[in-house]
PDB file of C-alpha atoms in Angstrom:
ATOM      1  CA  UNK A  30       5.411  71.353  25.964  1.00 50.00           C
ATOM      2  CA  UNK A  31       7.340  67.732  27.126  1.00 54.00           C
ATOM      3  CA  UNK A  32       6.919  66.669  31.117  1.00 57.00           C
ATOM      4  CA  UNK A  33       9.658  67.001  33.726  1.00 58.00           C
ATOM      5  CA  UNK A  34       9.197  63.988  35.760  1.00 60.00           C
ATOM      6  CA  UNK A  35       9.830  64.399  39.311  1.00 63.00           C
ATOM      7  CA  UNK A  36      12.697  63.866  41.761  1.00 67.00           C
ATOM      8  CA  UNK A  37      12.818  60.793  43.244  1.00 69.00           C
ATOM      9  CA  UNK A  38      12.750  61.401  47.651  1.00 72.00           C
ATOM     10  CA  UNK A  39      15.464  58.597  48.029  1.00 80.00           C
ATOM     11  CA  UNK A  40      15.584  56.573  51.384  1.00 82.00           C
ATOM     12  CA  UNK A  41      19.311  58.341  52.508  1.00 85.00           C
ATOM     13  CA  UNK A  42      16.691  61.850  51.874  1.00 86.00           C
ATOM     14  CA  UNK A  43      14.163  60.594  54.527  1.00 86.00           C
ATOM     15  CA  UNK A  44      16.609  59.411  56.858  1.00 88.00           C
ATOM     16  CA  UNK A  45      17.328  62.878  56.601  1.00 89.00           C
ATOM     17  CA  UNK A  46      14.360  64.659  57.784  1.00 88.00           C
ATOM     18  CA  UNK A  47      13.340  62.613  60.449  1.00 90.00           C
ATOM     19  CA  UNK A  48      16.899  63.249  61.295  1.00 90.00           C
ATOM     20  CA  UNK A  49      15.909  67.097  61.558  1.00 90.00           C
ATOM     21  CA  UNK A  50      12.666  66.390  63.287  1.00 89.00           C
ATOM     22  CA  UNK A  51      14.238  64.657  66.319  1.00 88.00           C
ATOM     23  CA  UNK A  52      16.944  67.641  66.725  1.00 86.00           C
ATOM     24  CA  UNK A  53      13.477  69.754  66.437  1.00 83.00           C
ATOM     25  CA  UNK A  54      12.031  67.942  69.229  1.00 81.00           C
ATOM     26  CA  UNK A  55      15.113  67.605  71.467  1.00 79.00           C
ATOM     27  CA  UNK A  56      15.461  71.552  71.211  1.00 74.00           C
ATOM     28  CA  UNK A  57      12.339  72.252  72.556  1.00 71.00           C
ATOM     29  CA  UNK A  58      12.428  69.804  75.057  1.00 66.00           C
ATOM     30  CA  UNK A  59      14.704  72.686  77.128  1.00 58.00           C
ATOM     31  CA  UNK A  60      11.797  74.816  77.358  1.00 55.00           C
ATOM     32  CA  UNK A  61       9.813  71.243  79.236  1.00 53.00           C
ATOM     33  CA  UNK A  62      10.091  69.929  82.753  1.00 52.00           C
ATOM     34  CA  UNK A  63      12.321  67.082  83.205  1.00 52.00           C
ATOM     35  CA  UNK A  64       9.478  65.001  84.268  1.00 50.00           C
ATOM     36  CA  UNK A  65       8.034  65.156  80.384  1.00 47.00           C
ATOM     37  CA  UNK A  66      10.647  63.204  79.302  1.00 49.00           C
ATOM     38  CA  UNK A  67       9.968  59.743  79.717  1.00 46.00           C
ATOM     39  CA  UNK A  68      13.792  58.742  78.679  1.00 48.00           C
ATOM     40  CA  UNK A  69      15.114  60.402  82.272  1.00 50.00           C
ATOM     41  CA  UNK A  70      12.639  59.487  84.589  1.00 48.00           C
ATOM     42  CA  UNK A  71      13.114  55.926  86.780  1.00 51.00           C
ATOM     43  CA  UNK A  72      10.736  53.156  86.316  1.00 50.00           C
ATOM     44  CA  UNK A  73       8.326  53.159  89.417  1.00 49.00           C
ATOM     45  CA  UNK A  74       8.166  49.941  91.187  1.00 52.00           C
ATOM     46  CA  UNK A  75       4.963  48.498  91.453  1.00 49.00           C
ATOM     47  CA  UNK A  76       2.835  48.878  95.213  1.00 50.00           C
ATOM     48  CA  UNK A  77       0.257  48.167  96.756  1.00 50.00           C
ATOM     49  CA  UNK A  78      -0.957  50.869  97.798  1.00 53.00           C
ATOM     50  CA  UNK A  79      -2.472  53.637  96.014  1.00 49.00           C
ATOM     51  CA  UNK A  80      -1.001  56.472  94.723  1.00 50.00           C
ATOM     52  CA  UNK A  81      -1.556  59.701  95.862  1.00 49.00           C
ATOM     53  CA  UNK A  82      -3.141  62.120  93.959  1.00 47.00           C
ATOM     54  CA  UNK A  83      -1.313  65.130  92.328  1.00 44.00           C
ATOM     55  CA  UNK A  84      -0.868  68.601  94.085  1.00 47.00           C
ATOM     56  CA  UNK A  85      -2.063  71.082  92.067  1.00 44.00           C
ATOM     57  CA  UNK A  86       0.588  73.993  92.484  1.00 45.00           C
ATOM     58  CA  UNK A  87      -0.726  77.348  91.798  1.00 48.00           C
ATOM     59  CA  UNK A  88       0.234  79.046  87.905  1.00 48.00           C
ATOM     60  CA  UNK A  89       1.608  81.854  89.795  1.00 44.00           C
ATOM     61  CA  UNK A  90       4.460  80.312  91.324  1.00 47.00           C
ATOM     62  CA  UNK A  91       5.270  79.071  88.116  1.00 47.00           C
ATOM     63  CA  UNK A  92       7.953  80.496  84.946  1.00 47.00           C
ATOM     64  CA  UNK A  93       5.622  80.850  81.672  1.00 48.00           C
ATOM     65  CA  UNK A  94       7.109  79.156  78.988  1.00 47.00           C
ATOM     66  CA  UNK A  95       5.850  79.097  75.752  1.00 50.00           C
ATOM     67  CA  UNK A  96       4.979  75.373  74.216  1.00 46.00           C
ATOM     68  CA  UNK A  97       6.469  76.683  70.100  1.00 49.00           C
ATOM     69  CA  UNK A  98       9.166  79.075  69.844  1.00 53.00           C
ATOM     70  CA  UNK A  99       9.531  80.614  66.740  1.00 54.00           C
ATOM     71  CA  UNK A 100      11.987  80.019  64.055  1.00 57.00           C
ATOM     72  CA  UNK A 101      15.685  81.676  63.635  1.00 57.00           C
ATOM     73  CA  UNK A 102      14.235  82.306  59.714  1.00 57.00           C
ATOM     74  CA  UNK A 103      11.461  84.094  60.671  1.00 59.00           C
ATOM     75  CA  UNK A 104       8.717  81.395  58.526  1.00 61.00           C
ATOM     76  CA  UNK A 105       6.648  80.646  61.557  1.00 65.00           C
ATOM     77  CA  UNK A 106       7.022  83.418  63.322  1.00 75.00           C
ATOM     78  CA  UNK A 107       3.093  83.572  63.970  1.00 76.00           C
ATOM     79  CA  UNK A 108       2.169  80.373  65.404  1.00 79.00           C
ATOM     80  CA  UNK A 109       0.258  80.659  68.234  1.00 77.00           C
ATOM     81  CA  UNK A 110       2.320  80.521  71.959  1.00 76.00           C
ATOM     82  CA  UNK A 111       0.107  78.936  75.302  1.00 75.00           C
ATOM     83  CA  UNK A 112       1.557  77.889  78.762  1.00 75.00           C
ATOM     84  CA  UNK A 113       1.576  74.569  78.930  1.00 75.00           C
ATOM     85  CA  UNK A 114       0.500  72.552  81.427  1.00 76.00           C
ATOM     86  CA  UNK A 115       2.513  70.249  84.426  1.00 80.00           C
ATOM     87  CA  UNK A 116       2.158  67.394  84.545  1.00 86.00           C
ATOM     88  CA  UNK A 117       0.388  67.112  88.183  1.00 88.00           C
ATOM     89  CA  UNK A 118      -2.362  69.346  85.990  1.00 83.00           C
ATOM     90  CA  UNK A 119      -2.715  66.788  83.447  1.00 87.00           C
ATOM     91  CA  UNK A 120      -3.877  64.078  85.233  1.00 91.00           C
ATOM     92  CA  UNK A 121      -6.124  65.681  87.433  1.00 90.00           C
ATOM     93  CA  UNK A 122      -8.115  66.793  84.321  1.00 89.00           C
ATOM     94  CA  UNK A 123      -7.623  63.093  83.649  1.00 92.00           C
ATOM     95  CA  UNK A 124      -9.441  61.981  86.477  1.00 92.00           C
ATOM     96  CA  UNK A 125     -12.260  64.848  86.506  1.00 90.00           C
ATOM     97  CA  UNK A 126     -12.697  63.763  83.059  1.00 90.00           C
ATOM     98  CA  UNK A 127     -13.827  60.387  84.913  1.00 91.00           C
ATOM     99  CA  UNK A 128     -15.872  61.926  86.850  1.00 90.00           C
ATOM    100  CA  UNK A 129     -19.925  61.122  85.433  1.00 88.00           C
ATOM    101  CA  UNK A 130     -21.919  63.841  83.752  1.00 82.00           C
ATOM    102  CA  UNK A 131     -23.884  67.102  85.329  1.00 78.00           C
ATOM    103  CA  UNK A 132     -26.964  67.170  83.019  1.00 76.00           C
ATOM    104  CA  UNK A 133     -28.216  70.490  82.394  1.00 71.00           C
ATOM    105  CA  UNK A 134     -32.002  71.290  81.725  1.00 71.00           C
ATOM    106  CA  UNK A 135     -33.194  72.599  78.602  1.00 64.00           C
ATOM    107  CA  UNK A 136     -33.737  75.771  79.849  1.00 64.00           C
ATOM    108  CA  UNK A 137     -29.657  76.341  81.104  1.00 64.00           C
ATOM    109  CA  UNK A 138     -28.309  74.386  78.358  1.00 61.00           C
ATOM    110  CA  UNK A 139     -29.782  76.857  75.424  1.00 61.00           C
ATOM    111  CA  UNK A 140     -28.432  79.569  77.352  1.00 68.00           C
ATOM    112  CA  UNK A 141     -25.456  81.780  77.349  1.00 69.00           C
ATOM    113  CA  UNK A 142     -24.780  84.809  77.976  1.00 71.00           C
ATOM    114  CA  UNK A 143     -21.776  87.244  76.925  1.00 72.00           C
ATOM    115  CA  UNK A 144     -20.202  87.615  80.870  1.00 72.00           C
ATOM    116  CA  UNK A 145     -20.367  83.952  80.755  1.00 70.00           C
ATOM    117  CA  UNK A 146     -18.254  83.021  77.773  1.00 70.00           C
ATOM    118  CA  UNK A 147     -15.771  85.975  78.489  1.00 71.00           C
ATOM    119  CA  UNK A 148     -16.112  86.737  82.314  1.00 60.00           C
ATOM    120  CA  UNK A 149     -12.482  87.174  82.398  1.00 60.00           C
ATOM    121  CA  UNK A 150     -12.463  88.625  79.622  1.00 59.00           C
ATOM    122  CA  UNK A 151     -10.006  91.858  79.032  1.00 72.00           C
ATOM    123  CA  UNK A 152      -9.287  94.686  76.532  1.00 80.00           C
ATOM    124  CA  UNK A 153      -6.436  93.165  73.728  1.00 85.00           C
ATOM    125  CA  UNK A 154      -3.537  94.959  73.292  1.00 89.00           C
ATOM    126  CA  UNK A 155      -3.548  98.189  72.197  1.00 89.00           C
ATOM    127  CA  UNK A 156      -0.460  99.045  69.472  1.00 90.00           C
ATOM    128  CA  UNK A 157       1.692 102.386  71.090  1.00 89.00           C
ATOM    129  CA  UNK A 158       1.139 105.419  69.347  1.00 87.00           C
ATOM    130  CA  UNK A 159       4.303 105.922  66.262  1.00 86.00           C
ATOM    131  CA  UNK A 160       5.229 108.482  64.108  1.00 86.00           C
ATOM    132  CA  UNK A 161       6.340 108.204  60.246  1.00 86.00           C
ATOM    133  CA  UNK A 162      10.007 109.596  61.642  1.00 87.00           C
ATOM    134  CA  UNK A 163      10.628 106.337  63.420  1.00 88.00           C
ATOM    135  CA  UNK A 164      13.250 104.003  62.839  1.00 90.00           C
ATOM    136  CA  UNK A 165      11.388 100.680  63.078  1.00 89.00           C
ATOM    137  CA  UNK A 166      14.539  98.731  66.225  1.00 91.00           C
ATOM    138  CA  UNK A 167      12.422 101.808  68.217  1.00 91.00           C
ATOM    139  CA  UNK A 168       8.981 101.017  67.585  1.00 91.00           C
ATOM    140  CA  UNK A 169       9.405  96.872  67.780  1.00 91.00           C
ATOM    141  CA  UNK A 170      11.218  97.878  71.505  1.00 92.00           C
ATOM    142  CA  UNK A 171       8.573  99.641  72.700  1.00 92.00           C
ATOM    143  CA  UNK A 172       6.026  97.850  71.687  1.00 92.00           C
ATOM    144  CA  UNK A 173       7.623  94.677  72.729  1.00 92.00           C
ATOM    145  CA  UNK A 174       8.650  96.734  76.046  1.00 93.00           C
ATOM    146  CA  UNK A 175       4.565  97.356  76.549  1.00 92.00           C
ATOM    147  CA  UNK A 176       3.643  93.856  75.167  1.00 91.00           C
ATOM    148  CA  UNK A 177       5.601  92.445  78.645  1.00 90.00           C
ATOM    149  CA  UNK A 178       4.091  95.031  80.550  1.00 90.00           C
ATOM    150  CA  UNK A 179       0.287  93.513  79.178  1.00 88.00           C
ATOM    151  CA  UNK A 180       1.411  89.911  79.869  1.00 85.00           C
ATOM    152  CA  UNK A 181       2.745  90.847  83.532  1.00 86.00           C
ATOM    153  CA  UNK A 182      -1.008  92.678  84.189  1.00 83.00           C
ATOM    154  CA  UNK A 183      -2.329  89.671  82.673  1.00 80.00           C
ATOM    155  CA  UNK A 184      -0.523  87.580  84.819  1.00 80.00           C
ATOM    156  CA  UNK A 185      -0.905  88.976  88.621  1.00 80.00           C
ATOM    157  CA  UNK A 186      -4.780  89.801  87.377  1.00 77.00           C
ATOM    158  CA  UNK A 187      -5.588  85.447  86.480  1.00 72.00           C
ATOM    159  CA  UNK A 188      -2.736  83.211  86.980  1.00 67.00           C
ATOM    160  CA  UNK A 189      -4.567  80.499  87.632  1.00 65.00           C
ATOM    161  CA  UNK A 190      -6.020  81.080  83.881  1.00 63.00           C
ATOM    162  CA  UNK A 191      -4.605  78.701  80.708  1.00 53.00           C
ATOM    163  CA  UNK A 192      -4.347  80.116  77.389  1.00 64.00           C
ATOM    164  CA  UNK A 193      -7.095  82.032  77.640  1.00 71.00           C
ATOM    165  CA  UNK A 194      -5.073  85.320  75.256  1.00 77.00           C
ATOM    166  CA  UNK A 195      -2.555  85.086  72.525  1.00 82.00           C
ATOM    167  CA  UNK A 196       1.827  85.705  74.025  1.00 85.00           C
ATOM    168  CA  UNK A 197       3.199  85.813  70.540  1.00 87.00           C
ATOM    169  CA  UNK A 198       3.904  89.853  69.851  1.00 90.00           C
ATOM    170  CA  UNK A 199       4.060  88.643  66.543  1.00 90.00           C
ATOM    171  CA  UNK A 200       0.341  88.154  65.724  1.00 89.00           C
ATOM    172  CA  UNK A 201      -0.617  90.886  67.977  1.00 91.00           C
ATOM    173  CA  UNK A 202       1.504  93.271  65.615  1.00 91.00           C
ATOM    174  CA  UNK A 203      -0.875  92.066  61.870  1.00 91.00           C
ATOM    175  CA  UNK A 204      -4.035  93.196  63.885  1.00 91.00           C
ATOM    176  CA  UNK A 205      -2.830  96.338  64.937  1.00 92.00           C
ATOM    177  CA  UNK A 206      -1.547  96.797  60.948  1.00 91.00           C
ATOM    178  CA  UNK A 207      -4.352  95.394  59.232  1.00 92.00           C
ATOM    179  CA  UNK A 208      -7.188  97.542  61.590  1.00 92.00           C
ATOM    180  CA  UNK A 209      -4.330 100.633  60.598  1.00 91.00           C
ATOM    181  CA  UNK A 210      -4.975  99.731  57.074  1.00 91.00           C
ATOM    182  CA  UNK A 211      -8.321  99.053  57.088  1.00 91.00           C
ATOM    183  CA  UNK A 212     -11.586 101.387  56.142  1.00 90.00           C
ATOM    184  CA  UNK A 213     -14.119  98.926  56.742  1.00 91.00           C
ATOM    185  CA  UNK A 214     -13.736  95.576  59.373  1.00 93.00           C
ATOM    186  CA  UNK A 215     -15.754  92.583  58.580  1.00 93.00           C
ATOM    187  CA  UNK A 216     -16.095  90.542  61.827  1.00 94.00           C
ATOM    188  CA  UNK A 217     -17.570  86.699  60.560  1.00 94.00           C
ATOM    189  CA  UNK A 218     -19.286  84.953  63.241  1.00 93.00           C
ATOM    190  CA  UNK A 219     -21.147  81.533  62.962  1.00 92.00           C
ATOM    191  CA  UNK A 220     -24.896  81.557  63.075  1.00 90.00           C
ATOM    192  CA  UNK A 221     -25.277  78.468  65.008  1.00 86.00           C
ATOM    193  CA  UNK A 222     -23.114  79.952  67.905  1.00 86.00           C
ATOM    194  CA  UNK A 223     -21.763  83.533  67.602  1.00 89.00           C
ATOM    195  CA  UNK A 224     -21.126  84.635  71.084  1.00 87.00           C
ATOM    196  CA  UNK A 225     -17.686  82.603  71.238  1.00 86.00           C
ATOM    197  CA  UNK A 226     -16.868  84.569  67.875  1.00 89.00           C
ATOM    198  CA  UNK A 227     -17.520  87.229  68.520  1.00 90.00           C
ATOM    199  CA  UNK A 228     -14.990  88.839  71.966  1.00 87.00           C
ATOM    200  CA  UNK A 229     -16.581  92.228  73.128  1.00 88.00           C
ATOM    201  CA  UNK A 230     -12.352  93.709  73.664  1.00 88.00           C
ATOM    202  CA  UNK A 231     -12.682  93.632  69.605  1.00 90.00           C
ATOM    203  CA  UNK A 232     -15.650  95.553  69.680  1.00 91.00           C
ATOM    204  CA  UNK A 233     -14.081  98.241  72.009  1.00 90.00           C
ATOM    205  CA  UNK A 234     -10.092  98.393  70.302  1.00 92.00           C
ATOM    206  CA  UNK A 235     -12.516  97.965  66.604  1.00 92.00           C
ATOM    207  CA  UNK A 236     -14.813 101.218  67.552  1.00 92.00           C
ATOM    208  CA  UNK A 237     -13.671 103.222  70.139  1.00 90.00           C
ATOM    209  CA  UNK A 238     -10.237 102.356  70.431  1.00 90.00           C
ATOM    210  CA  UNK A 239      -9.264 102.626  66.070  1.00 90.00           C
ATOM    211  CA  UNK A 240     -13.004 104.698  65.387  1.00 91.00           C
ATOM    212  CA  UNK A 241     -13.415 101.957  62.926  1.00 91.00           C
ATOM    213  CA  UNK A 242     -16.537 100.821  61.516  1.00 93.00           C
ATOM    214  CA  UNK A 243     -17.182  97.202  61.761  1.00 94.00           C
ATOM    215  CA  UNK A 244     -19.882  95.173  59.907  1.00 94.00           C
ATOM    216  CA  UNK A 245     -20.602  91.856  62.400  1.00 94.00           C
ATOM    217  CA  UNK A 246     -21.875  88.937  59.485  1.00 94.00           C
ATOM    218  CA  UNK A 247     -23.727  86.432  60.966  1.00 93.00           C
ATOM    219  CA  UNK A 248     -22.824  83.786  58.465  1.00 92.00           C
ATOM    220  CA  UNK A 249     -24.614  80.402  57.456  1.00 89.00           C
ATOM    221  CA  UNK A 250     -27.829  81.520  58.266  1.00 87.00           C
ATOM    222  CA  UNK A 251     -29.449  78.774  55.819  1.00 83.00           C
ATOM    223  CA  UNK A 252     -28.650  76.211  59.198  1.00 83.00           C
ATOM    224  CA  UNK A 253     -31.151  77.544  61.570  1.00 84.00           C
ATOM    225  CA  UNK A 254     -34.500  78.746  62.336  1.00 83.00           C
ATOM    226  CA  UNK A 255     -36.093  82.255  60.968  1.00 85.00           C
ATOM    227  CA  UNK A 256     -36.683  83.259  64.473  1.00 86.00           C
ATOM    228  CA  UNK A 257     -32.944  82.528  65.488  1.00 87.00           C
ATOM    229  CA  UNK A 258     -31.606  84.956  63.303  1.00 89.00           C
ATOM    230  CA  UNK A 259     -34.299  87.522  63.985  1.00 90.00           C
ATOM    231  CA  UNK A 260     -33.145  86.604  67.919  1.00 89.00           C
ATOM    232  CA  UNK A 261     -29.563  87.198  67.366  1.00 90.00           C
ATOM    233  CA  UNK A 262     -29.797  90.468  65.528  1.00 91.00           C
ATOM    234  CA  UNK A 263     -32.154  91.992  68.075  1.00 91.00           C
ATOM    235  CA  UNK A 264     -29.045  91.187  70.809  1.00 89.00           C
ATOM    236  CA  UNK A 265     -26.533  92.177  68.660  1.00 91.00           C
ATOM    237  CA  UNK A 266     -28.034  96.164  68.303  1.00 91.00           C
ATOM    238  CA  UNK A 267     -28.935  96.084  72.112  1.00 90.00           C
ATOM    239  CA  UNK A 268     -26.244  94.921  73.699  1.00 90.00           C
ATOM    240  CA  UNK A 269     -23.429  96.111  70.701  1.00 91.00           C
ATOM    241  CA  UNK A 270     -24.783  99.184  69.151  1.00 91.00           C
ATOM    242  CA  UNK A 271     -21.929 100.820  66.782  1.00 92.00           C
ATOM    243  CA  UNK A 272     -21.742  97.345  65.002  1.00 92.00           C
ATOM    244  CA  UNK A 273     -24.026  97.072  61.355  1.00 93.00           C
ATOM    245  CA  UNK A 274     -25.632  93.542  61.103  1.00 93.00           C
ATOM    246  CA  UNK A 275     -25.946  91.513  57.785  1.00 92.00           C
ATOM    247  CA  UNK A 276     -26.715  87.945  57.255  1.00 90.00           C
ATOM    248  CA  UNK A 277     -25.356  85.550  54.623  1.00 89.00           C
ATOM    249  CA  UNK A 278     -25.691  82.369  53.241  1.00 86.00           C
ATOM    250  CA  UNK A 279     -23.808  80.421  50.169  1.00 84.00           C
ATOM    251  CA  UNK A 280     -26.179  77.513  49.492  1.00 78.00           C
ATOM    252  CA  UNK A 281     -30.187  78.200  49.174  1.00 71.00           C
ATOM    253  CA  UNK A 282     -32.237  75.595  52.094  1.00 65.00           C
ATOM    254  CA  UNK A 283     -35.785  75.011  50.641  1.00 58.00           C
ATOM    255  CA  UNK A 284     -36.639  73.476  53.777  1.00 61.00           C
ATOM    256  CA  UNK A 285     -36.924  76.468  56.436  1.00 62.00           C
ATOM    257  CA  UNK A 286     -36.959  75.137  59.885  1.00 61.00           C
ATOM    258  CA  UNK A 287     -39.923  76.493  62.517  1.00 59.00           C
ATOM    259  CA  UNK A 288     -37.600  76.077  66.303  1.00 64.00           C
ATOM    260  CA  UNK A 289     -34.716  74.941  65.946  1.00 65.00           C
ATOM    261  CA  UNK A 290     -34.179  74.572  70.156  1.00 63.00           C
ATOM    262  CA  UNK A 291     -36.364  71.954  69.415  1.00 60.00           C
ATOM    263  CA  UNK A 292     -34.918  68.939  69.282  1.00 55.00           C
ATOM    264  CA  UNK A 293     -38.070  66.638  67.743  1.00 53.00           C
ATOM    265  CA  UNK A 294     -38.512  69.436  64.977  1.00 56.00           C
ATOM    266  CA  UNK A 295     -35.007  68.899  63.793  1.00 55.00           C
ATOM    267  CA  UNK A 296     -34.784  65.568  63.381  1.00 55.00           C
ATOM    268  CA  UNK A 297     -38.196  65.219  61.032  1.00 55.00           C
ATOM    269  CA  UNK A 298     -35.804  67.589  58.890  1.00 55.00           C
ATOM    270  CA  UNK A 299     -35.411  65.553  56.122  1.00 50.00           C
ATOM    271  CA  UNK A 300     -31.808  65.201  55.355  1.00 54.00           C
ATOM    272  CA  UNK A 301     -29.865  67.440  53.194  1.00 55.00           C
ATOM    273  CA  UNK A 302     -29.787  67.277  49.524  1.00 55.00           C
ATOM    274  CA  UNK A 303     -26.017  65.760  47.824  1.00 59.00           C
ATOM    275  CA  UNK A 304     -26.777  68.138  45.212  1.00 67.00           C
ATOM    276  CA  UNK A 305     -26.935  71.848  47.019  1.00 68.00           C
ATOM    277  CA  UNK A 306     -28.396  74.750  45.132  1.00 74.00           C
ATOM    278  CA  UNK A 307     -25.470  77.897  45.268  1.00 77.00           C
ATOM    279  CA  UNK A 308     -27.013  81.251  45.940  1.00 76.00           C
ATOM    280  CA  UNK A 309     -25.534  84.435  45.647  1.00 79.00           C
ATOM    281  CA  UNK A 310     -28.524  86.445  46.796  1.00 80.00           C
ATOM    282  CA  UNK A 311     -27.318  88.090  49.669  1.00 82.00           C
ATOM    283  CA  UNK A 312     -24.509  89.148  48.192  1.00 86.00           C
ATOM    284  CA  UNK A 313     -25.983  92.060  47.847  1.00 85.00           C
ATOM    285  CA  UNK A 314     -26.901  92.415  51.668  1.00 87.00           C
ATOM    286  CA  UNK A 315     -23.782  92.148  52.277  1.00 87.00           C
ATOM    287  CA  UNK A 316     -22.739  95.305  49.939  1.00 87.00           C
ATOM    288  CA  UNK A 317     -24.802  97.686  51.110  1.00 88.00           C
ATOM    289  CA  UNK A 318     -24.182  96.604  55.192  1.00 88.00           C
ATOM    290  CA  UNK A 319     -19.972  97.463  54.088  1.00 88.00           C
ATOM    291  CA  UNK A 320     -21.887 100.772  51.587  1.00 88.00           C
ATOM    292  CA  UNK A 321     -23.506 102.449  54.785  1.00 88.00           C
ATOM    293  CA  UNK A 322     -20.717 102.545  57.418  1.00 86.00           C
ATOM    294  CA  UNK A 323     -18.327 103.720  54.099  1.00 86.00           C
ATOM    295  CA  UNK A 324     -17.052 107.904  54.412  1.00 83.00           C
ATOM    296  CA  UNK A 325     -18.144 109.564  51.336  1.00 82.00           C
ATOM    297  CA  UNK A 326     -14.277 110.543  50.764  1.00 81.00           C
ATOM    298  CA  UNK A 327     -13.772 106.604  49.886  1.00 79.00           C
ATOM    299  CA  UNK A 328     -17.106 105.486  48.546  1.00 78.00           C
ATOM    300  CA  UNK A 329     -15.433 106.641  44.862  1.00 77.00           C
ATOM    301  CA  UNK A 330     -13.685 104.165  44.786  1.00 75.00           C
ATOM    302  CA  UNK A 331     -15.359 101.249  44.762  1.00 75.00           C
ATOM    303  CA  UNK A 332     -17.830 100.391  41.911  1.00 74.00           C
ATOM    304  CA  UNK A 333     -20.686  99.009  45.171  1.00 70.00           C
ATOM    305  CA  UNK A 334     -22.978  98.389  42.060  1.00 66.00           C
TER     306      UNK A 334
END
């Protein structure tokens, strides 16, 4: 079979690509503050006096502006939208980053609860009720109105928070539809810090609002000690009783850690071999967890063996 030669990328095409990128940046500059554009800022005159520290403006006094907008053709409509920091806030963060670090004690540095990670946690937006005979335009209009009201309530509750919640409605629509068409939902969390991957608002939405079974997969269990896996299993079962827990890892680790909270024990651990051994024994546990929450009318649809 003859091989087709690739079409060369000429200098003319490269120039057109660069011009298109510049045009996209100029369009994006319409959503930014004028002070961000260095081409329109006058040059600062040298002065012997130190410049005053930038003052932070309350976020409630500033209109919300997305940092990115989806294109008209909808190819990147799932791009995340978030609030952009002002120039004064960036300068204040730079100054704060130059201060000396506050070292935590071993006890305080190794403890973190769900309340600490999600102190400003709110319930995620819930899709409005709909019917099959309803038109697409009417449903999307009601979803947009509900989402705008949810965002307004969020900004009123915590106006100083930046980018803590997704502000693109299309991303939430994907979550709503996936949950609706799914019989079992699996949430994969890293066993090294599962708190950051398990928002309680998502747990409440899946188990209470939709009533769907939720299986939490503790992933990468070969990287921690056995007592850490047992501790997180007990924590999840006591705090979130509606979840079904299972563990998973892709590799077999012959050197099991006795205590992964001790730095000395981790330093004594030998370097991981280049060739790692795949281990698929825990796949059966994953299937067993899904089978335990599957409804009787759906058990025959899948060959569990």
